[in-house]
Coordinates of C-alpha atoms in Angstrom, one line a residue:
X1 CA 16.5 -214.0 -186.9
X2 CA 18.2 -215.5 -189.7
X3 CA 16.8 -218.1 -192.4
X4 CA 18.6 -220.0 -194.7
X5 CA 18.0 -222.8 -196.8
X6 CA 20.5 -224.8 -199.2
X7 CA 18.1 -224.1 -201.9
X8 CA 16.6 -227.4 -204.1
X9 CA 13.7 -226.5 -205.6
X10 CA 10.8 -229.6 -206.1
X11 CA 8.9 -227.3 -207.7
X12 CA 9.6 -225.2 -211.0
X13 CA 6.7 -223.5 -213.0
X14 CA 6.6 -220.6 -215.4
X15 CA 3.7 -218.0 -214.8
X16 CA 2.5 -215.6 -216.9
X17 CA 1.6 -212.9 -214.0
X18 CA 2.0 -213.0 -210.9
X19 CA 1.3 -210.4 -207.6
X20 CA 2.1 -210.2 -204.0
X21 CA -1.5 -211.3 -203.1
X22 CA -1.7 -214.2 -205.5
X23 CA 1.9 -216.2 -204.4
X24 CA -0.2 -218.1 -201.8
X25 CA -2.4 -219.5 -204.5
X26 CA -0.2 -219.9 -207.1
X27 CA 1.7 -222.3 -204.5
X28 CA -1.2 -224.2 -202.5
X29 CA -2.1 -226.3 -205.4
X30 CA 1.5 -228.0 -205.0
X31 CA 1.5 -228.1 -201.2
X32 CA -1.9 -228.6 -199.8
X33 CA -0.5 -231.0 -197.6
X34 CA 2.3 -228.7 -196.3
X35 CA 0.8 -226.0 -194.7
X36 CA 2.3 -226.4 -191.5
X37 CA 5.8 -226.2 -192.7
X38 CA 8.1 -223.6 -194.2
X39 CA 8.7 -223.5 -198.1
X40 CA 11.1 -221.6 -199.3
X41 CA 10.7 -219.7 -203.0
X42 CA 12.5 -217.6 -205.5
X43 CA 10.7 -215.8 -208.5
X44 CA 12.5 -214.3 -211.7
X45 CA 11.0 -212.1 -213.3
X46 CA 10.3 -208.9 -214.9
X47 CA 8.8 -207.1 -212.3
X48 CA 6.1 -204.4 -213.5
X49 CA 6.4 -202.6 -210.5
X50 CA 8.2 -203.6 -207.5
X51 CA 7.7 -201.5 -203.6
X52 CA 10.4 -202.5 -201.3
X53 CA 12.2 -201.1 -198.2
X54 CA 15.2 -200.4 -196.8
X55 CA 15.3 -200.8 -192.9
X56 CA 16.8 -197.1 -191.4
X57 CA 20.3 -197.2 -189.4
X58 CA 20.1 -198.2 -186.1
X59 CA 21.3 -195.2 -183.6
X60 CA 21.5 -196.9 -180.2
X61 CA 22.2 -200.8 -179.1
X62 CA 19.0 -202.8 -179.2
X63 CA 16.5 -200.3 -180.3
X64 CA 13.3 -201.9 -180.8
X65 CA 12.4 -202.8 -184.5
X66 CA 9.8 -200.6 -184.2
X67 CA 11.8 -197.7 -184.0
X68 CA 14.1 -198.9 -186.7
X69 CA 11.2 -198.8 -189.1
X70 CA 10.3 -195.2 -188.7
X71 CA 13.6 -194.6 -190.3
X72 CA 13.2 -197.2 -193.5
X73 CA 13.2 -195.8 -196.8
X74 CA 10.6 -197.4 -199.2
X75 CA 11.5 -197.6 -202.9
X76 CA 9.3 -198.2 -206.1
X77 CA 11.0 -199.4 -209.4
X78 CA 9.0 -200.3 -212.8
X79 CA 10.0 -202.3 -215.4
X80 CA 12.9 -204.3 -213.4
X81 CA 14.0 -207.7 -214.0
X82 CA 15.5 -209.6 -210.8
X83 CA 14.6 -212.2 -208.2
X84 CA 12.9 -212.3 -205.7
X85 CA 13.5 -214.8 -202.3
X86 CA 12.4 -215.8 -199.0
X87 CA 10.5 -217.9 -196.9
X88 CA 6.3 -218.9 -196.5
X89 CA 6.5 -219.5 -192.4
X90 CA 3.0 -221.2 -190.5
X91 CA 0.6 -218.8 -188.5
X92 CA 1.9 -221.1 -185.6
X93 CA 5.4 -219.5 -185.9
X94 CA 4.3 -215.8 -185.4
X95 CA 6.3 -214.3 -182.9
X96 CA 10.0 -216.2 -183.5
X97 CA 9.4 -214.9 -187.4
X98 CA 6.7 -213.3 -189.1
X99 CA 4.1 -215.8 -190.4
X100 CA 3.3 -215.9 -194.1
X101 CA 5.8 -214.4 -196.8
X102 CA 9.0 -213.0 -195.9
X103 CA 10.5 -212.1 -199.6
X104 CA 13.7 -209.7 -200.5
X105 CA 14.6 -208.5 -204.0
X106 CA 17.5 -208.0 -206.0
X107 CA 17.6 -206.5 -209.3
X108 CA 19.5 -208.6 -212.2
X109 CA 22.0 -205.8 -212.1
X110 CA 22.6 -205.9 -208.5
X111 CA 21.7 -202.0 -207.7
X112 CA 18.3 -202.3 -205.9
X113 CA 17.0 -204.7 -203.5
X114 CA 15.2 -204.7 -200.4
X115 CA 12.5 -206.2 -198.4
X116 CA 9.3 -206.7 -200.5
X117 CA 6.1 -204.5 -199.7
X118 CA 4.6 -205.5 -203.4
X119 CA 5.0 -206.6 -206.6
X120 CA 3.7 -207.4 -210.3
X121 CA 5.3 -209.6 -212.5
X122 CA 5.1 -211.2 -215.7
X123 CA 7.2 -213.5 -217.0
X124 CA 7.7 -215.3 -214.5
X125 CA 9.9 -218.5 -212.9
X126 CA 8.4 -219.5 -209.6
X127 CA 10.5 -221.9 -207.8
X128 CA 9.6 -223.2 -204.6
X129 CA 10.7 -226.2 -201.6
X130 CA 8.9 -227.5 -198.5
X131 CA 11.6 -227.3 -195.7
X132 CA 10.4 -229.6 -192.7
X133 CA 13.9 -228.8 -191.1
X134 CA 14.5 -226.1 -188.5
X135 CA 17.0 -224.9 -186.4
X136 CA 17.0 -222.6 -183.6
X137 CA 19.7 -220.7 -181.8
X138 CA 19.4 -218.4 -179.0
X139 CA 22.0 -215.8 -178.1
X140 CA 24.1 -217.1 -174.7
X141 CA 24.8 -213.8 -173.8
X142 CA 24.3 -212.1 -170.6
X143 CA 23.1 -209.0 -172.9
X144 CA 20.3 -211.5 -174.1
X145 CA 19.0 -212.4 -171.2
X146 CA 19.3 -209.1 -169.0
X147 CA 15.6 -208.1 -170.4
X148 CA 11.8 -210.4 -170.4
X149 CA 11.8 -210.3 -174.5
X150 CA 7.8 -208.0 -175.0
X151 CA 5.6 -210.3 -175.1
X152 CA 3.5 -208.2 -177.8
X153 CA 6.7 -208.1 -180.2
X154 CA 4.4 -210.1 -182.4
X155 CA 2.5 -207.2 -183.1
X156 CA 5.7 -205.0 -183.4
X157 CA 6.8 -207.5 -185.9
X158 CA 3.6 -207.0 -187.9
X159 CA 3.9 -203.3 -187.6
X160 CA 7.2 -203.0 -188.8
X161 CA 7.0 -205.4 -192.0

Protein backbone atom coordinates (compact mmCIF):
# COMPACT_ATOMS: atom_id res chain seq x y z
CA UNK A 1 0.00 0.00 0.00
CA UNK A 2 0.98 3.38 -0.69
CA UNK A 3 0.29 6.76 1.30
CA UNK A 4 0.76 10.05 0.28
CA UNK A 5 -0.21 13.28 1.26
CA UNK A 6 0.42 16.83 -0.42
CA UNK A 7 1.91 17.81 2.88
CA UNK A 8 0.30 21.27 4.78
CA UNK A 9 1.01 21.13 8.04
CA UNK A 10 -1.84 22.92 10.66
CA UNK A 11 0.33 22.21 13.23
CA UNK A 12 4.05 23.27 13.84
CA UNK A 13 5.69 23.03 17.48
CA UNK A 14 9.26 22.85 18.57
CA UNK A 15 9.94 20.06 21.28
CA UNK A 16 12.64 19.75 23.35
CA UNK A 17 12.70 15.70 23.42
CA UNK A 18 10.91 13.60 21.98
CA UNK A 19 10.60 9.35 21.71
CA UNK A 20 8.79 6.78 19.69
CA UNK A 21 6.43 6.08 22.71
CA UNK A 22 5.65 9.71 23.44
CA UNK A 23 4.55 10.97 19.54
CA UNK A 24 0.89 9.94 20.45
CA UNK A 25 0.91 12.36 23.34
CA UNK A 26 2.79 14.92 22.16
CA UNK A 27 -0.03 15.09 19.28
CA UNK A 28 -3.44 14.24 21.07
CA UNK A 29 -3.55 17.61 22.77
CA UNK A 30 -3.99 19.19 19.17
CA UNK A 31 -6.35 16.49 17.79
CA UNK A 32 -8.52 15.09 20.45
CA UNK A 33 -11.26 15.40 18.14
CA UNK A 34 -9.49 13.54 15.29
CA UNK A 35 -8.91 10.23 16.37
CA UNK A 36 -10.66 8.50 13.84
CA UNK A 37 -8.80 10.03 11.00
CA UNK A 38 -5.29 9.86 9.60
CA UNK A 39 -2.71 12.69 10.41
CA UNK A 40 0.16 12.80 8.70
CA UNK A 41 3.64 14.15 10.56
CA UNK A 42 7.24 14.87 9.91
CA UNK A 43 9.84 15.51 12.79
CA UNK A 44 13.40 17.18 12.34
CA UNK A 45 15.57 16.59 14.47
CA UNK A 46 18.78 15.51 15.95
CA UNK A 47 18.06 12.08 16.65
CA UNK A 48 20.00 10.63 19.82
CA UNK A 49 19.65 7.34 18.65
CA UNK A 50 17.63 6.16 15.79
CA UNK A 51 16.72 1.93 15.08
CA UNK A 52 15.33 1.47 11.69
CA UNK A 53 15.03 -1.31 9.06
CA UNK A 54 15.59 -2.20 5.84
CA UNK A 55 13.02 -4.66 4.29
CA UNK A 56 15.31 -7.89 2.71
CA UNK A 57 15.09 -8.58 -1.29
CA UNK A 58 12.23 -10.32 -2.30
CA UNK A 59 13.31 -13.83 -4.03
CA UNK A 60 10.09 -15.07 -5.56
CA UNK A 61 6.77 -13.19 -6.91
CA UNK A 62 4.41 -12.50 -4.07
CA UNK A 63 6.20 -13.88 -1.16
CA UNK A 64 4.35 -13.10 1.86
CA UNK A 65 5.64 -10.02 3.94
CA UNK A 66 6.35 -12.21 6.49
CA UNK A 67 9.02 -13.89 4.73
CA UNK A 68 10.37 -10.61 3.51
CA UNK A 69 11.02 -9.55 6.97
CA UNK A 70 13.18 -12.46 7.98
CA UNK A 71 15.58 -11.00 5.50
CA UNK A 72 15.41 -7.05 6.82
CA UNK A 73 18.49 -5.64 8.11
CA UNK A 74 17.93 -3.38 11.24
CA UNK A 75 20.28 -0.38 11.66
CA UNK A 76 21.10 1.86 14.78
CA UNK A 77 22.68 5.36 14.21
CA UNK A 78 23.52 7.96 17.16
CA UNK A 79 23.82 11.38 16.99
CA UNK A 80 22.01 11.86 13.40
CA UNK A 81 20.15 14.81 12.34
CA UNK A 82 17.30 14.09 9.64
CA UNK A 83 13.54 13.69 9.32
CA UNK A 84 11.41 11.64 10.04
CA UNK A 85 7.70 10.90 8.13
CA UNK A 86 4.72 9.05 7.87
CA UNK A 87 1.32 8.50 8.78
CA UNK A 88 -0.87 8.01 12.43
CA UNK A 89 -3.82 5.49 10.75
CA UNK A 90 -7.20 4.52 13.22
CA UNK A 91 -7.33 0.97 14.95
CA UNK A 92 -10.41 0.65 12.58
CA UNK A 93 -8.04 0.55 9.57
CA UNK A 94 -5.82 -2.44 10.75
CA UNK A 95 -5.66 -4.78 8.15
CA UNK A 96 -5.67 -2.37 4.64
CA UNK A 97 -2.53 -0.59 6.75
CA UNK A 98 -1.03 -0.96 9.94
CA UNK A 99 -2.98 1.10 12.67
CA UNK A 100 -1.00 3.61 14.65
CA UNK A 101 2.45 5.13 13.41
CA UNK A 102 3.87 4.25 10.26
CA UNK A 103 7.25 6.60 10.14
CA UNK A 104 10.48 6.29 7.75
CA UNK A 105 13.69 8.24 8.21
CA UNK A 106 16.17 9.97 6.25
CA UNK A 107 19.30 11.39 7.44
CA UNK A 108 20.05 15.28 6.47
CA UNK A 109 22.80 13.84 4.34
CA UNK A 110 20.71 11.41 2.49
CA UNK A 111 22.90 8.05 3.38
CA UNK A 112 20.57 6.27 5.89
CA UNK A 113 17.02 5.90 6.08
CA UNK A 114 14.54 3.27 6.69
CA UNK A 115 11.48 2.27 8.39
CA UNK A 116 11.42 3.41 12.08
CA UNK A 117 11.61 0.72 14.99
CA UNK A 118 12.66 3.76 17.52
CA UNK A 119 13.92 6.90 18.22
CA UNK A 120 15.10 9.80 20.64
CA UNK A 121 15.33 13.22 19.77
CA UNK A 122 15.99 16.44 20.95
CA UNK A 123 15.69 19.40 19.18
CA UNK A 124 12.96 18.92 17.69
CA UNK A 125 10.27 20.33 14.87
CA UNK A 126 7.10 18.33 14.99
CA UNK A 127 4.83 19.03 12.22
CA UNK A 128 1.73 17.38 11.83
CA UNK A 129 -2.00 17.46 9.46
CA UNK A 130 -5.38 15.73 9.99
CA UNK A 131 -6.06 14.10 6.49
CA UNK A 132 -9.97 13.24 6.37
CA UNK A 133 -9.34 12.28 2.64
CA UNK A 134 -8.67 8.71 1.35
CA UNK A 135 -8.35 6.96 -1.62
CA UNK A 136 -8.34 3.39 -2.39
CA UNK A 137 -7.21 1.40 -5.38
CA UNK A 138 -7.23 -2.18 -5.87
CA UNK A 139 -5.11 -3.98 -8.30
CA UNK A 140 -7.48 -5.16 -11.62
CA UNK A 141 -5.36 -7.83 -12.34
CA UNK A 142 -6.16 -11.38 -12.85
CA UNK A 143 -2.79 -12.04 -10.61
CA UNK A 144 -4.71 -10.09 -7.80
CA UNK A 145 -7.59 -11.81 -7.62
CA UNK A 146 -6.36 -15.59 -8.42
CA UNK A 147 -5.83 -15.98 -4.42
CA UNK A 148 -8.68 -15.28 -1.05
CA UNK A 149 -6.06 -12.37 0.41
CA UNK A 150 -5.27 -14.38 4.44
CA UNK A 151 -7.62 -13.23 6.37
CA UNK A 152 -4.96 -13.16 9.44
CA UNK A 153 -2.53 -10.79 7.30
CA UNK A 154 -3.37 -8.35 10.06
CA UNK A 155 -1.33 -10.15 12.34
CA UNK A 156 1.36 -10.73 9.62
CA UNK A 157 1.37 -7.09 9.26
CA UNK A 158 2.03 -6.63 12.96
CA UNK A 159 4.63 -9.20 12.97
CA UNK A 160 6.55 -7.86 10.24
CA UNK A 161 6.65 -4.07 11.39
Amino acid sequence: MIVATDFQPTLTRPLDTLRMDTLEKALHPFFPANQNNFIAVRVDATFKKIVYRIGGPQIRPREPLLELSKRQVVKTYENVAGTLFGFYSPPYTNGICVAGFHLHFLSADRQAGGHVLEFEAENVELKAAVNTHVHLELPASEEFNQELMQPDLAKDLHLAE
